[in-house]
Amino acid sequence: MAAKKKYYAVAKGHKRGVYDQWYGKNGAEAQTNGYSGALFKKFSRKEDAISWLKANCFDTNVSISGDCISGKKMTLPGFSKQKQSGNGKRKKSRKLGAPQSSGVNKVLFEPEDEDKVIIYTDGGCIGNPGPGGFGVVLKFRGCRKEISGGYRKTTNNRMELLACIEGLKALKKPCSVVIYSDSKYVVDAVEKGWARRWQSRGWMRTKTEPAENVDLWEKLLELCNKHQVEFKWVKGHAGNAENERCDQLANLSALKLNNPPDIAYETKKTRAMTVSEFLLFITNLGVIG
């Protein structure tokens, strides 16, 4: 009995496409070996390989065994990713960017609940503070939307928060939502109740230490009241295609010229006043002597 034909889709590699062999200079292996963050998957049907490649490639045109396809990215629930070590590995020099490597192939997504809106977010800065950006990917029943934006000077945490805010703002009615973020600051503050506690204390973390980014936390918690939201942490730069896409969007946005100011940050209106700051403020106003 003849062996069944196999097809190999390479979404990230030296040359992207669908290959009908693994080994050899014209095989898929040659396209993935030595490529940092290679992304590929094996299929028994060519049509499935092409569909997967469409879903996992950001380029609008990709060579498919002599054919040409185009279309926006529509990510499927799971894929395999190989990450290579070697000369392609870069040191992480800032919050945005640098992929890491582990040399492991693995399935990275669990099947998504079709009744929930899935939102992937990322944000960061070139320097902290510095030019910053955020990226968002929303998915629901086969529909997909990307959102991004940037500011001339801001912080990593503010962009992480703003990504979540902009994702929730895009929803037109109350929804059940899962937000995937690689920010422990955001995920833990919501899921562990820290942000609600800061809010109940007049946005004070402790008796003497104010919470930061109050302007954004207020907006995010208000949106969480409107929707049923669950926050889940996902490791950054670890092969999650949508997280990496958000990182790309954030990078591109941060690098844009003429980004607007983050007014609250630049005018230092991102936290509550401490008691001593408030007393100094009203003294300067002449309320007390």
PDB file of C-alpha atoms in Angstrom, residues 49-215:
ATOM      1  CA  ALA A  49      -2.312  23.123   4.304  1.00  0.00           C
ATOM      2  CA  ILE A  50      -3.251  26.105   2.153  1.00  0.00           C
ATOM      3  CA  SER A  51      -6.074  27.095   4.499  1.00  0.00           C
ATOM      4  CA  TRP A  52      -3.766  26.925   7.498  1.00  0.00           C
ATOM      5  CA  LEU A  53      -1.133  28.980   5.724  1.00  0.00           C
ATOM      6  CA  LYS A  54      -3.699  31.645   4.887  1.00  0.00           C
ATOM      7  CA  ALA A  55      -4.696  31.705   8.532  1.00  0.00           C
ATOM      8  CA  ASN A  56      -1.183  32.005   9.903  1.00  0.00           C
ATOM      9  CA  CYS A  57       0.607  34.351   7.556  1.00  0.00           C
ATOM     10  CA  PHE A  58       0.529  38.144   7.744  1.00  0.00           C
ATOM     11  CA  ASP A  59       1.745  38.671   4.184  1.00  0.00           C
ATOM     12  CA  THR A  60      -0.955  39.446   1.648  1.00  0.00           C
ATOM     13  CA  ASN A  61       0.768  37.324  -1.014  1.00  0.00           C
ATOM     14  CA  VAL A  62       2.383  33.942  -0.372  1.00  0.00           C
ATOM     15  CA  SER A  63       3.682  31.412  -2.869  1.00  0.00           C
ATOM     16  CA  ILE A  64       1.738  28.134  -2.717  1.00  0.00           C
ATOM     17  CA  SER A  65       3.267  25.547  -5.059  1.00  0.00           C
ATOM     18  CA  GLY A  66       3.120  27.923  -7.985  1.00  0.00           C
ATOM     19  CA  ASP A  67      -0.181  29.507  -7.031  1.00  0.00           C
ATOM     20  CA  CYS A  68      -0.736  32.815  -5.260  1.00  0.00           C
ATOM     21  CA  ILE A  69      -3.169  33.421  -2.446  1.00  0.00           C
ATOM     22  CA  SER A  70      -4.100  36.566  -0.581  1.00  0.00           C
ATOM     23  CA  GLY A  71      -6.218  37.520   2.366  1.00  0.00           C
ATOM     24  CA  LYS A  72      -6.183  38.764   5.934  1.00  0.00           C
ATOM     25  CA  LYS A  73      -4.979  36.578   8.754  1.00  0.00           C
ATOM     26  CA  MET A  74      -7.650  34.279  10.244  1.00  0.00           C
ATOM     27  CA  THR A  75      -5.946  32.232  12.939  1.00  0.00           C
ATOM     28  CA  LEU A  76      -7.037  28.657  13.673  1.00  0.00           C
ATOM     29  CA  PRO A  77      -7.176  27.217  17.212  1.00  0.00           C
ATOM     30  CA  GLY A  78      -3.845  25.363  17.133  1.00  0.00           C
ATOM     31  CA  PHE A  79      -0.509  25.085  15.387  1.00  0.00           C
ATOM     32  CA  SER A  80       3.007  23.806  15.902  1.00  0.00           C
ATOM     33  CA  LYS A  81       5.935  26.099  16.270  1.00  0.00           C
ATOM     34  CA  GLN A  82       9.651  25.342  16.167  1.00  0.00           C
ATOM     35  CA  LYS A  83      12.014  27.860  17.682  1.00  0.00           C
ATOM     36  CA  GLN A  84      15.682  27.604  16.794  1.00  0.00           C
ATOM     37  CA  SER A  85      18.701  28.645  18.783  1.00  0.00           C
ATOM     38  CA  GLY A  86      21.889  29.826  17.154  1.00  0.00           C
ATOM     39  CA  ASN A  87      22.968  32.925  15.307  1.00  0.00           C
ATOM     40  CA  GLY A  88      19.391  34.054  14.782  1.00  0.00           C
ATOM     41  CA  LYS A  89      18.775  34.556  18.501  1.00  0.00           C
ATOM     42  CA  ARG A  90      18.744  38.173  19.642  1.00  0.00           C
ATOM     43  CA  LYS A  91      19.130  39.626  23.088  1.00  0.00           C
ATOM     44  CA  LYS A  92      16.066  41.316  24.508  1.00  0.00           C
ATOM     45  CA  SER A  93      16.953  44.990  24.535  1.00  0.00           C
ATOM     46  CA  ARG A  94      13.530  46.438  25.245  1.00  0.00           C
ATOM     47  CA  LYS A  95       9.984  45.512  26.092  1.00  0.00           C
ATOM     48  CA  LEU A  96       8.951  45.308  22.434  1.00  0.00           C
ATOM     49  CA  GLY A  97      10.393  42.766  20.044  1.00  0.00           C
ATOM     50  CA  ALA A  98      13.012  40.097  20.560  1.00  0.00           C
ATOM     51  CA  PRO A  99      11.797  36.521  20.105  1.00  0.00           C
ATOM     52  CA  GLN A 100      13.246  33.816  22.308  1.00  0.00           C
ATOM     53  CA  SER A 101      14.069  30.206  21.439  1.00  0.00           C
ATOM     54  CA  SER A 102      13.565  26.839  23.109  1.00  0.00           C
ATOM     55  CA  GLY A 103      13.984  24.262  20.325  1.00  0.00           C
ATOM     56  CA  VAL A 104      10.583  22.701  21.148  1.00  0.00           C
ATOM     57  CA  ASN A 105       7.644  21.876  18.876  1.00  0.00           C
ATOM     58  CA  LYS A 106       4.316  22.158  20.647  1.00  0.00           C
ATOM     59  CA  VAL A 107       0.629  22.978  20.278  1.00  0.00           C
ATOM     60  CA  LEU A 108       0.175  26.503  21.534  1.00  0.00           C
ATOM     61  CA  PHE A 109      -3.568  27.126  21.587  1.00  0.00           C
ATOM     62  CA  GLU A 110      -6.500  25.441  23.224  1.00  0.00           C
ATOM     63  CA  PRO A 111      -9.750  25.378  21.220  1.00  0.00           C
ATOM     64  CA  GLU A 112     -11.559  28.683  21.588  1.00  0.00           C
ATOM     65  CA  ASP A 113     -15.108  28.998  22.916  1.00  0.00           C
ATOM     66  CA  GLU A 114     -17.224  30.230  20.003  1.00  0.00           C
ATOM     67  CA  ASP A 115     -19.587  32.006  22.407  1.00  0.00           C
ATOM     68  CA  LYS A 116     -16.809  34.206  23.813  1.00  0.00           C
ATOM     69  CA  VAL A 117     -14.989  37.123  22.275  1.00  0.00           C
ATOM     70  CA  ILE A 118     -11.250  36.425  22.350  1.00  0.00           C
ATOM     71  CA  ILE A 119      -8.985  39.453  22.655  1.00  0.00           C
ATOM     72  CA  TYR A 120      -5.194  39.340  22.439  1.00  0.00           C
ATOM     73  CA  THR A 121      -3.312  42.425  23.577  1.00  0.00           C
ATOM     74  CA  ASP A 122       0.210  43.749  23.874  1.00  0.00           C
ATOM     75  CA  GLY A 123       1.840  47.083  24.521  1.00  0.00           C
ATOM     76  CA  GLY A 124       5.239  48.518  25.239  1.00  0.00           C
ATOM     77  CA  CYS A 125       7.769  51.275  24.717  1.00  0.00           C
ATOM     78  CA  ILE A 126      11.116  51.897  23.110  1.00  0.00           C
ATOM     79  CA  GLY A 127      12.739  52.738  26.380  1.00  0.00           C
ATOM     80  CA  ASN A 128      10.562  53.077  29.457  1.00  0.00           C
ATOM     81  CA  PRO A 129       9.360  55.783  29.336  1.00  0.00           C
ATOM     82  CA  GLY A 130       9.662  56.445  25.635  1.00  0.00           C
ATOM     83  CA  PRO A 131       7.750  56.226  22.359  1.00  0.00           C
ATOM     84  CA  GLY A 132       5.088  53.578  22.896  1.00  0.00           C
ATOM     85  CA  GLY A 133       2.444  51.580  21.105  1.00  0.00           C
ATOM     86  CA  PHE A 134      -0.242  48.976  21.600  1.00  0.00           C
ATOM     87  CA  GLY A 135      -1.714  46.209  19.485  1.00  0.00           C
ATOM     88  CA  VAL A 136      -5.010  44.325  19.751  1.00  0.00           C
ATOM     89  CA  VAL A 137      -6.517  41.345  17.935  1.00  0.00           C
ATOM     90  CA  LEU A 138     -10.215  40.546  18.462  1.00  0.00           C
ATOM     91  CA  LYS A 139     -11.701  37.210  17.334  1.00  0.00           C
ATOM     92  CA  PHE A 140     -15.274  35.972  17.372  1.00  0.00           C
ATOM     93  CA  ARG A 141     -16.846  33.179  15.322  1.00  0.00           C
ATOM     94  CA  GLY A 142     -14.452  33.513  12.413  1.00  0.00           C
ATOM     95  CA  CYS A 143     -14.405  37.302  12.429  1.00  0.00           C
ATOM     96  CA  ARG A 144     -11.183  39.115  13.178  1.00  0.00           C
ATOM     97  CA  LYS A 145     -10.257  42.744  13.844  1.00  0.00           C
ATOM     98  CA  GLU A 146      -6.942  44.459  14.535  1.00  0.00           C
ATOM     99  CA  ILE A 147      -6.512  47.720  16.455  1.00  0.00           C
ATOM    100  CA  SER A 148      -3.315  49.640  17.132  1.00  0.00           C
ATOM    101  CA  GLY A 149      -2.076  53.053  18.165  1.00  0.00           C
ATOM    102  CA  GLY A 150       0.910  54.889  19.575  1.00  0.00           C
ATOM    103  CA  TYR A 151       2.085  57.843  21.673  1.00  0.00           C
ATOM    104  CA  ARG A 152       5.218  59.939  21.572  1.00  0.00           C
ATOM    105  CA  LYS A 153       6.115  59.344  25.232  1.00  0.00           C
ATOM    106  CA  THR A 154       4.509  56.890  27.643  1.00  0.00           C
ATOM    107  CA  THR A 155       5.262  53.704  29.614  1.00  0.00           C
ATOM    108  CA  ASN A 156       5.077  49.948  29.115  1.00  0.00           C
ATOM    109  CA  ASN A 157       2.313  49.495  31.678  1.00  0.00           C
ATOM    110  CA  ARG A 158       0.185  52.262  30.230  1.00  0.00           C
ATOM    111  CA  MET A 159       0.328  50.706  26.781  1.00  0.00           C
ATOM    112  CA  GLU A 160      -0.545  47.268  28.189  1.00  0.00           C
ATOM    113  CA  LEU A 161      -3.583  48.771  29.903  1.00  0.00           C
ATOM    114  CA  LEU A 162      -4.613  50.814  26.893  1.00  0.00           C
ATOM    115  CA  ALA A 163      -4.516  47.728  24.662  1.00  0.00           C
ATOM    116  CA  CYS A 164      -7.098  46.036  26.914  1.00  0.00           C
ATOM    117  CA  ILE A 165      -9.215  49.191  27.026  1.00  0.00           C
ATOM    118  CA  GLU A 166      -9.260  49.637  23.258  1.00  0.00           C
ATOM    119  CA  GLY A 167     -10.141  45.974  22.755  1.00  0.00           C
ATOM    120  CA  LEU A 168     -13.145  46.200  25.063  1.00  0.00           C
ATOM    121  CA  LYS A 169     -14.208  49.563  23.633  1.00  0.00           C
ATOM    122  CA  ALA A 170     -14.522  47.935  20.218  1.00  0.00           C
ATOM    123  CA  LEU A 171     -17.396  45.726  21.449  1.00  0.00           C
ATOM    124  CA  LYS A 172     -20.807  47.164  20.598  1.00  0.00           C
ATOM    125  CA  LYS A 173     -22.787  45.345  23.290  1.00  0.00           C
ATOM    126  CA  PRO A 174     -22.129  43.461  26.558  1.00  0.00           C
ATOM    127  CA  CYS A 175     -20.164  40.300  25.839  1.00  0.00           C
ATOM    128  CA  SER A 176     -18.442  37.378  27.490  1.00  0.00           C
ATOM    129  CA  VAL A 177     -14.758  38.045  26.885  1.00  0.00           C
ATOM    130  CA  VAL A 178     -11.382  36.390  27.436  1.00  0.00           C
ATOM    131  CA  ILE A 179      -8.397  38.739  27.262  1.00  0.00           C
ATOM    132  CA  TYR A 180      -4.949  37.239  26.732  1.00  0.00           C
ATOM    133  CA  SER A 181      -2.123  39.503  27.870  1.00  0.00           C
ATOM    134  CA  ASP A 182       1.568  38.942  28.562  1.00  0.00           C
ATOM    135  CA  SER A 183       1.461  41.621  31.277  1.00  0.00           C
ATOM    136  CA  LYS A 184       1.456  40.224  34.809  1.00  0.00           C
ATOM    137  CA  TYR A 185       0.837  43.791  35.977  1.00  0.00           C
ATOM    138  CA  VAL A 186      -2.527  43.868  34.211  1.00  0.00           C
ATOM    139  CA  VAL A 187      -3.631  40.249  34.617  1.00  0.00           C
ATOM    140  CA  ASP A 188      -2.778  39.912  38.314  1.00  0.00           C
ATOM    141  CA  ALA A 189      -4.187  43.330  39.243  1.00  0.00           C
ATOM    142  CA  VAL A 190      -7.562  42.333  37.798  1.00  0.00           C
ATOM    143  CA  GLU A 191      -7.763  38.633  38.558  1.00  0.00           C
ATOM    144  CA  LYS A 192      -6.370  38.935  42.090  1.00  0.00           C
ATOM    145  CA  GLY A 193      -8.554  41.928  42.926  1.00  0.00           C
ATOM    146  CA  TRP A 194      -5.744  44.383  43.460  1.00  0.00           C
ATOM    147  CA  ALA A 195      -7.144  47.076  41.166  1.00  0.00           C
ATOM    148  CA  ARG A 196     -10.576  46.965  42.837  1.00  0.00           C
ATOM    149  CA  ARG A 197      -8.872  47.258  46.206  1.00  0.00           C
ATOM    150  CA  TRP A 198      -6.867  50.283  45.078  1.00  0.00           C
ATOM    151  CA  GLN A 199     -10.065  51.842  43.805  1.00  0.00           C
ATOM    152  CA  SER A 200     -11.874  51.262  47.112  1.00  0.00           C
ATOM    153  CA  ARG A 201      -8.994  52.996  48.922  1.00  0.00           C
ATOM    154  CA  GLY A 202      -9.192  56.112  46.764  1.00  0.00           C
ATOM    155  CA  TRP A 203      -6.550  54.717  44.411  1.00  0.00           C
ATOM    156  CA  MET A 204      -3.954  54.157  47.107  1.00  0.00           C
ATOM    157  CA  ARG A 205      -1.887  50.956  47.056  1.00  0.00           C
ATOM    158  CA  THR A 206      -0.935  51.499  50.681  1.00  0.00           C
ATOM    159  CA  LYS A 207      -1.588  54.295  53.190  1.00  0.00           C
ATOM    160  CA  THR A 208       1.303  56.271  51.717  1.00  0.00           C
ATOM    161  CA  GLU A 209       1.799  54.916  48.195  1.00  0.00           C
ATOM    162  CA  PRO A 210      -0.605  55.907  45.403  1.00  0.00           C
ATOM    163  CA  ALA A 211      -1.518  53.568  42.571  1.00  0.00           C
ATOM    164  CA  GLU A 212      -0.179  54.487  39.151  1.00  0.00           C
ATOM    165  CA  ASN A 213      -2.120  54.830  35.906  1.00  0.00           C
ATOM    166  CA  VAL A 214      -5.364  55.614  37.714  1.00  0.00           C
ATOM    167  CA  ASP A 215      -6.844  57.282  34.638  1.00  0.00           C
TER     168      ASP A 215
END
